[in-house]
């Protein structure tokens, strides 16, 4: 009997560029850094591709109309891998400044150094911070429609939010659930017009305007959402089996909060070359302070940072 053993590539102690995070920004940076002849390590704790893995159909990434998020993530990783990028699936616990070198320590106590460090840790969904949210998370309260939507087939669900993510989630859930109620604190949506038009034309999707969530009710599982109209102050109860919260993001900048300059919301401040307040450390993608957070702008961040690093540090 023959066995085909595949051994993981040995991770070295030093790379020219170490990238923390594995989303589009990280993979874009990896491609451009490798094309410049630099050695690159991408450290991603879960799955390369970042939030793409939890996104349904994407129709605004140039050259790939109506592509599934997971497929685009896979293509991006394959491209970076093809050029020689190395990957490590561990959690970075600490960033260490060591003169001209920047080092990371992972949860396996592995230390890897680089001349350039890129922070591409992205952002995570914001919480409502209301009664019952924490207790019922995973028991009817979710932050990822593509992850958990299937569990609510032919059931009543609600989506909290009015931006692109919320309306995309509502459209996705309308294909699965019996009904979808969008709870939005304003009297109009913030999502792009194309998404709004699709949502308004979908019979399964209803809207609760000028409304906020007061609390979630349920014992073992979510049973209802108590909501309040912000104009009248009137409260009411919406009986649903699931609620999907999509109200924005919180930057994952804690790893470097005492090292680089952040804004009041915790986003990393950079210049136009993605440089942070510390020489040799770049921030790219959703974790940095910027006005537009899209896949294409994240990839552009990575490309700009890699080009600048290659020209100025090597």
Short mmCIF file of C-alpha atoms in Angstrom, two decimals:
data_model
loop_
_atom_site.label_atom_id
_atom_site.label_comp_id
_atom_site.label_asym_id
_atom_site.label_seq_id
_atom_site.Cartn_x
_atom_site.Cartn_y
_atom_site.Cartn_z
CA UNK A 1 0.00 0.00 0.00
CA UNK A 2 1.32 3.42 -0.93
CA UNK A 3 0.68 6.68 0.89
CA UNK A 4 1.06 10.15 -0.56
CA UNK A 5 2.30 12.37 2.26
CA UNK A 6 2.16 16.13 1.65
CA UNK A 7 4.34 18.10 4.00
CA UNK A 8 3.62 21.75 4.68
CA UNK A 9 6.23 24.14 3.42
CA UNK A 10 8.67 25.08 6.15
CA UNK A 11 7.94 28.55 7.47
CA UNK A 12 11.11 30.60 7.70
CA UNK A 13 12.14 33.00 10.46
CA UNK A 14 12.38 35.96 8.08
CA UNK A 15 10.45 37.31 5.10
CA UNK A 16 10.86 40.63 3.33
CA UNK A 17 7.15 41.31 3.81
CA UNK A 18 4.94 39.85 6.54
CA UNK A 19 1.21 40.44 6.06
CA UNK A 20 -1.21 39.94 8.94
CA UNK A 21 -4.65 39.09 7.56
CA UNK A 22 -5.70 37.27 4.43
CA UNK A 23 -8.44 39.29 2.72
CA UNK A 24 -8.37 41.04 -0.68
CA UNK A 25 -6.01 43.77 0.58
CA UNK A 26 -3.52 41.21 1.88
CA UNK A 27 -3.67 39.09 -1.26
CA UNK A 28 -3.35 42.15 -3.49
CA UNK A 29 -0.26 43.23 -1.56
CA UNK A 30 1.17 39.72 -1.78
CA UNK A 31 0.82 39.62 -5.56
CA UNK A 32 2.55 42.97 -6.08
CA UNK A 33 5.28 42.26 -3.52
CA UNK A 34 6.07 38.90 -5.14
CA UNK A 35 6.18 40.49 -8.58
CA UNK A 36 8.78 42.87 -7.14
CA UNK A 37 10.87 39.85 -6.12
CA UNK A 38 10.19 40.06 -2.39
CA UNK A 39 9.60 37.08 -0.11
CA UNK A 40 6.09 37.22 1.38
CA UNK A 41 4.30 35.49 4.24
CA UNK A 42 0.55 35.93 4.71
CA UNK A 43 -0.66 35.05 8.21
CA UNK A 44 -4.41 34.43 8.37
CA UNK A 45 -6.05 32.90 11.43
CA UNK A 46 -9.12 31.47 9.71
CA UNK A 47 -9.56 31.44 5.95
CA UNK A 48 -7.86 33.40 3.19
CA UNK A 49 -10.24 35.75 1.43
CA UNK A 50 -11.58 37.47 4.54
CA UNK A 51 -15.18 38.64 4.34
CA UNK A 52 -15.43 37.40 0.75
CA UNK A 53 -16.02 33.95 2.19
CA UNK A 54 -19.22 35.20 3.82
CA UNK A 55 -20.47 37.18 0.83
CA UNK A 56 -22.99 35.92 -1.70
CA UNK A 57 -23.00 37.11 -5.30
CA UNK A 58 -20.60 39.95 -6.11
CA UNK A 59 -21.38 42.04 -9.19
CA UNK A 60 -19.12 45.06 -8.74
CA UNK A 61 -15.62 43.57 -8.98
CA UNK A 62 -14.22 44.40 -12.40
CA UNK A 63 -13.92 41.43 -14.73
CA UNK A 64 -15.91 39.04 -12.53
CA UNK A 65 -19.63 39.87 -12.83
CA UNK A 66 -21.95 37.82 -10.62
CA UNK A 67 -19.21 35.77 -8.97
CA UNK A 68 -19.69 34.08 -5.62
CA UNK A 69 -17.58 35.50 -2.79
CA UNK A 70 -15.92 32.17 -1.99
CA UNK A 71 -14.98 31.67 -5.63
CA UNK A 72 -13.39 35.11 -5.89
CA UNK A 73 -11.51 34.50 -2.63
CA UNK A 74 -10.21 31.20 -3.99
CA UNK A 75 -9.06 32.81 -7.24
CA UNK A 76 -7.24 35.57 -5.36
CA UNK A 77 -5.43 33.10 -3.13
CA UNK A 78 -4.50 30.91 -6.10
CA UNK A 79 -3.02 33.94 -7.86
CA UNK A 80 -0.90 34.89 -4.85
CA UNK A 81 0.14 31.26 -4.32
CA UNK A 82 1.06 30.86 -7.99
CA UNK A 83 3.53 33.72 -7.62
CA UNK A 84 5.17 32.11 -4.59
CA UNK A 85 3.39 33.67 -1.62
CA UNK A 86 3.62 31.53 1.51
CA UNK A 87 0.70 31.14 3.92
CA UNK A 88 0.44 30.42 7.63
CA UNK A 89 -2.88 29.72 9.37
CA UNK A 90 -2.18 30.90 12.90
CA UNK A 91 -3.36 33.79 15.07
CA UNK A 92 -0.97 36.69 15.56
CA UNK A 93 -0.83 37.52 19.26
CA UNK A 94 1.77 40.29 19.28
CA UNK A 95 3.71 42.70 17.09
CA UNK A 96 7.28 43.31 18.23
CA UNK A 97 9.43 46.22 17.07
CA UNK A 98 13.07 45.21 16.76
CA UNK A 99 15.06 48.04 15.21
CA UNK A 100 14.62 47.98 11.45
CA UNK A 101 12.79 44.66 11.68
CA UNK A 102 9.19 44.03 12.65
CA UNK A 103 8.34 40.69 14.25
CA UNK A 104 5.12 38.85 14.96
CA UNK A 105 4.43 36.22 17.61
CA UNK A 106 1.68 33.73 16.87
CA UNK A 107 -0.46 31.58 19.15
CA UNK A 108 1.97 28.70 18.61
CA UNK A 109 4.78 30.93 19.96
CA UNK A 110 6.27 31.13 16.48
CA UNK A 111 8.32 34.28 15.86
CA UNK A 112 8.62 35.59 12.30
CA UNK A 113 10.42 38.80 11.35
CA UNK A 114 10.19 41.05 8.33
CA UNK A 115 11.60 44.31 7.09
CA UNK A 116 8.05 45.40 6.25
CA UNK A 117 4.89 44.56 8.17
CA UNK A 118 1.45 45.06 6.64
CA UNK A 119 -1.65 45.09 8.82
CA UNK A 120 -4.62 43.78 6.84
CA UNK A 121 -6.77 42.56 9.71
CA UNK A 122 -10.01 44.03 8.38
CA UNK A 123 -13.05 44.76 10.48
CA UNK A 124 -15.80 42.75 12.14
CA UNK A 125 -19.56 43.31 12.39
CA UNK A 126 -20.73 45.84 14.97
CA UNK A 127 -22.98 44.69 17.78
CA UNK A 128 -26.22 46.42 18.75
CA UNK A 129 -25.34 46.04 22.46
CA UNK A 130 -28.94 45.54 23.54
CA UNK A 131 -30.55 43.18 26.03
CA UNK A 132 -30.57 39.55 24.92
CA UNK A 133 -28.14 40.01 22.02
CA UNK A 134 -25.18 38.29 23.64
CA UNK A 135 -27.27 35.52 25.19
CA UNK A 136 -29.05 34.68 21.92
CA UNK A 137 -26.06 35.01 19.59
CA UNK A 138 -25.95 31.78 17.61
CA UNK A 139 -29.46 30.98 18.83
CA UNK A 140 -31.35 33.11 16.37
CA UNK A 141 -29.20 36.23 16.42
CA UNK A 142 -26.59 36.22 13.65
CA UNK A 143 -24.13 38.55 11.96
CA UNK A 144 -23.69 36.50 8.78
CA UNK A 145 -26.61 35.75 6.49
CA UNK A 146 -24.59 33.57 4.14
CA UNK A 147 -23.30 31.51 7.06
CA UNK A 148 -26.56 30.97 8.90
CA UNK A 149 -29.35 31.77 6.45
CA UNK A 150 -29.95 28.14 5.50
CA UNK A 151 -31.06 27.34 9.06
CA UNK A 152 -34.04 29.65 8.58
CA UNK A 153 -35.55 28.04 5.51
CA UNK A 154 -39.26 28.89 5.30
CA UNK A 155 -39.09 30.85 8.56
CA UNK A 156 -39.63 34.49 9.46
CA UNK A 157 -36.48 36.59 9.77
CA UNK A 158 -35.46 40.22 10.16
CA UNK A 159 -32.42 42.18 9.03
CA UNK A 160 -31.19 45.18 11.03
CA UNK A 161 -29.54 47.91 8.96
CA UNK A 162 -29.99 49.94 5.80
CA UNK A 163 -26.67 49.82 3.98
CA UNK A 164 -25.33 47.62 1.19
CA UNK A 165 -24.63 44.65 3.45
CA UNK A 166 -28.05 44.74 5.09
CA UNK A 167 -29.95 44.92 1.81
CA UNK A 168 -27.74 42.27 0.19
CA UNK A 169 -28.49 40.05 3.18
CA UNK A 170 -32.21 40.73 2.85
CA UNK A 171 -32.18 39.77 -0.83
CA UNK A 172 -30.23 36.61 -0.07
CA UNK A 173 -32.55 35.62 2.78
CA UNK A 174 -35.63 36.27 0.65
CA UNK A 175 -34.61 33.26 -1.44
CA UNK A 176 -34.67 31.07 1.68
CA UNK A 177 -36.99 32.45 4.33
CA UNK A 178 -40.76 32.79 4.40
CA UNK A 179 -40.49 36.54 4.96
CA UNK A 180 -37.84 39.19 5.61
CA UNK A 181 -38.41 42.38 7.59
CA UNK A 182 -35.76 45.08 7.27
CA UNK A 183 -35.51 47.17 10.45
CA UNK A 184 -33.92 50.54 9.74
CA UNK A 185 -33.51 53.52 12.05
CA UNK A 186 -33.96 56.06 9.25
CA UNK A 187 -36.74 56.72 6.74
CA UNK A 188 -34.66 55.78 3.72
CA UNK A 189 -31.95 53.27 2.87
CA UNK A 190 -28.25 53.99 2.47
CA UNK A 191 -27.65 51.07 0.11
CA UNK A 192 -26.76 51.67 -3.54
CA UNK A 193 -29.72 52.30 -5.81
CA UNK A 194 -29.47 48.97 -7.64
CA UNK A 195 -29.83 47.03 -4.39
CA UNK A 196 -32.69 49.23 -3.23
CA UNK A 197 -34.59 48.66 -6.46
CA UNK A 198 -34.20 44.90 -6.16
CA UNK A 199 -35.32 44.92 -2.52
CA UNK A 200 -38.37 47.10 -3.16
CA UNK A 201 -39.34 44.77 -6.02
CA UNK A 202 -39.09 41.63 -3.86
CA UNK A 203 -42.52 40.75 -2.38
CA UNK A 204 -41.05 38.82 0.54
CA UNK A 205 -39.16 41.88 1.84
CA UNK A 206 -40.98 44.37 4.08
CA UNK A 207 -39.60 47.47 5.81
CA UNK A 208 -39.92 48.98 9.28
CA UNK A 209 -38.76 52.59 8.95
CA UNK A 210 -37.52 54.88 11.74
CA UNK A 211 -37.19 51.85 13.97
CA UNK A 212 -34.51 50.56 16.34
CA UNK A 213 -34.13 47.31 18.26
CA UNK A 214 -34.72 47.60 22.00
CA UNK A 215 -34.13 43.98 23.01
CA UNK A 216 -34.25 40.36 21.92
CA UNK A 217 -36.58 37.90 23.61
CA UNK A 218 -36.30 34.15 23.92
CA UNK A 219 -35.20 31.38 26.24
CA UNK A 220 -33.18 28.77 24.41
CA UNK A 221 -33.84 30.39 21.04
CA UNK A 222 -34.91 33.79 19.74
CA UNK A 223 -38.67 34.24 19.68
CA UNK A 224 -39.23 37.96 19.17
CA UNK A 225 -37.63 41.38 18.77
CA UNK A 226 -38.88 44.38 20.72
CA UNK A 227 -38.55 47.48 18.54
CA UNK A 228 -39.20 51.20 19.02
CA UNK A 229 -40.25 53.85 16.55
CA UNK A 230 -37.75 56.69 17.04
CA UNK A 231 -40.27 59.35 15.98
CA UNK A 232 -43.27 58.30 18.05
CA UNK A 233 -41.53 56.43 20.85
CA UNK A 234 -44.02 53.60 20.43
CA UNK A 235 -42.72 50.09 21.10
CA UNK A 236 -43.94 46.88 19.50
CA UNK A 237 -42.98 43.25 19.25
CA UNK A 238 -41.97 41.49 16.04
CA UNK A 239 -42.14 37.70 16.22
CA UNK A 240 -39.33 36.18 14.17
CA UNK A 241 -37.18 33.06 14.19
CA UNK A 242 -33.96 34.82 13.26
CA UNK A 243 -32.38 38.27 13.15
CA UNK A 244 -29.37 39.22 11.06
CA UNK A 245 -27.50 42.32 12.23
CA UNK A 246 -25.72 44.36 9.55
CA UNK A 247 -25.05 47.83 10.97
CA UNK A 248 -21.44 48.38 10.03
CA UNK A 249 -17.98 47.35 11.10
CA UNK A 250 -15.52 47.68 13.96
CA UNK A 251 -11.84 47.71 12.91
CA UNK A 252 -9.63 44.86 14.09
CA UNK A 253 -6.78 47.17 15.07
CA UNK A 254 -6.21 45.96 18.63
CA UNK A 255 -2.99 44.21 17.65
CA UNK A 256 -1.28 47.55 16.99
CA UNK A 257 -3.38 49.97 19.06
CA UNK A 258 -0.38 50.89 21.23
CA UNK A 259 2.05 51.01 18.31
CA UNK A 260 0.52 53.06 15.47
CA UNK A 261 -1.79 56.06 15.40
CA UNK A 262 -5.54 55.34 15.32
CA UNK A 263 -8.53 57.61 14.82
CA UNK A 264 -11.34 57.97 17.36
CA UNK A 265 -13.14 54.91 15.96
CA UNK A 266 -10.08 52.70 16.08
CA UNK A 267 -9.19 52.77 12.39
CA UNK A 268 -5.48 52.97 11.57
CA UNK A 269 -4.42 56.33 10.14
CA UNK A 270 -2.27 56.15 7.00
CA UNK A 271 -0.97 58.42 4.28
CA UNK A 272 -1.68 57.93 0.57
CA UNK A 273 1.00 55.21 0.41
CA UNK A 274 -0.68 53.24 3.23
CA UNK A 275 2.16 54.07 5.63
CA UNK A 276 1.24 54.27 9.31
CA UNK A 277 2.89 56.47 11.92
CA UNK A 278 5.63 53.83 12.31
CA UNK A 279 8.23 53.42 9.59
CA UNK A 280 7.99 50.03 7.93
CA UNK A 281 4.42 49.31 9.06
CA UNK A 282 1.61 49.68 6.53
CA UNK A 283 -2.16 49.35 7.01
CA UNK A 284 -4.33 48.21 4.12
CA UNK A 285 -7.98 47.40 3.54
CA UNK A 286 -10.91 47.87 5.91
CA UNK A 287 -8.74 48.32 9.01
CA UNK A 288 -7.42 51.69 7.85
CA UNK A 289 -9.17 55.06 7.96
CA UNK A 290 -10.76 55.69 4.56
CA UNK A 291 -14.03 56.77 3.00
CA UNK A 292 -14.73 53.84 0.69
CA UNK A 293 -14.52 50.18 1.73
CA UNK A 294 -14.97 47.94 -1.28
CA UNK A 295 -13.17 44.85 -2.58
CA UNK A 296 -11.58 46.82 -5.38
CA UNK A 297 -10.30 49.56 -3.06
CA UNK A 298 -8.90 46.96 -0.65
CA UNK A 299 -6.92 45.33 -3.46
CA UNK A 300 -5.72 48.77 -4.55
CA UNK A 301 -4.54 49.51 -0.99
CA UNK A 302 -2.47 46.35 -1.07
CA UNK A 303 -0.97 47.12 -4.46
CA UNK A 304 -0.02 50.68 -3.45
CA UNK A 305 1.58 49.54 -0.19
CA UNK A 306 3.57 46.78 -1.89
CA UNK A 307 4.86 49.06 -4.64
CA UNK A 308 5.87 51.72 -2.12
CA UNK A 309 7.57 49.17 0.14
CA UNK A 310 9.50 47.61 -2.73
CA UNK A 311 10.77 51.00 -3.87
CA UNK A 312 11.68 52.33 -0.43
CA UNK A 313 12.88 49.40 1.69
CA UNK A 314 14.66 47.05 -0.71
#
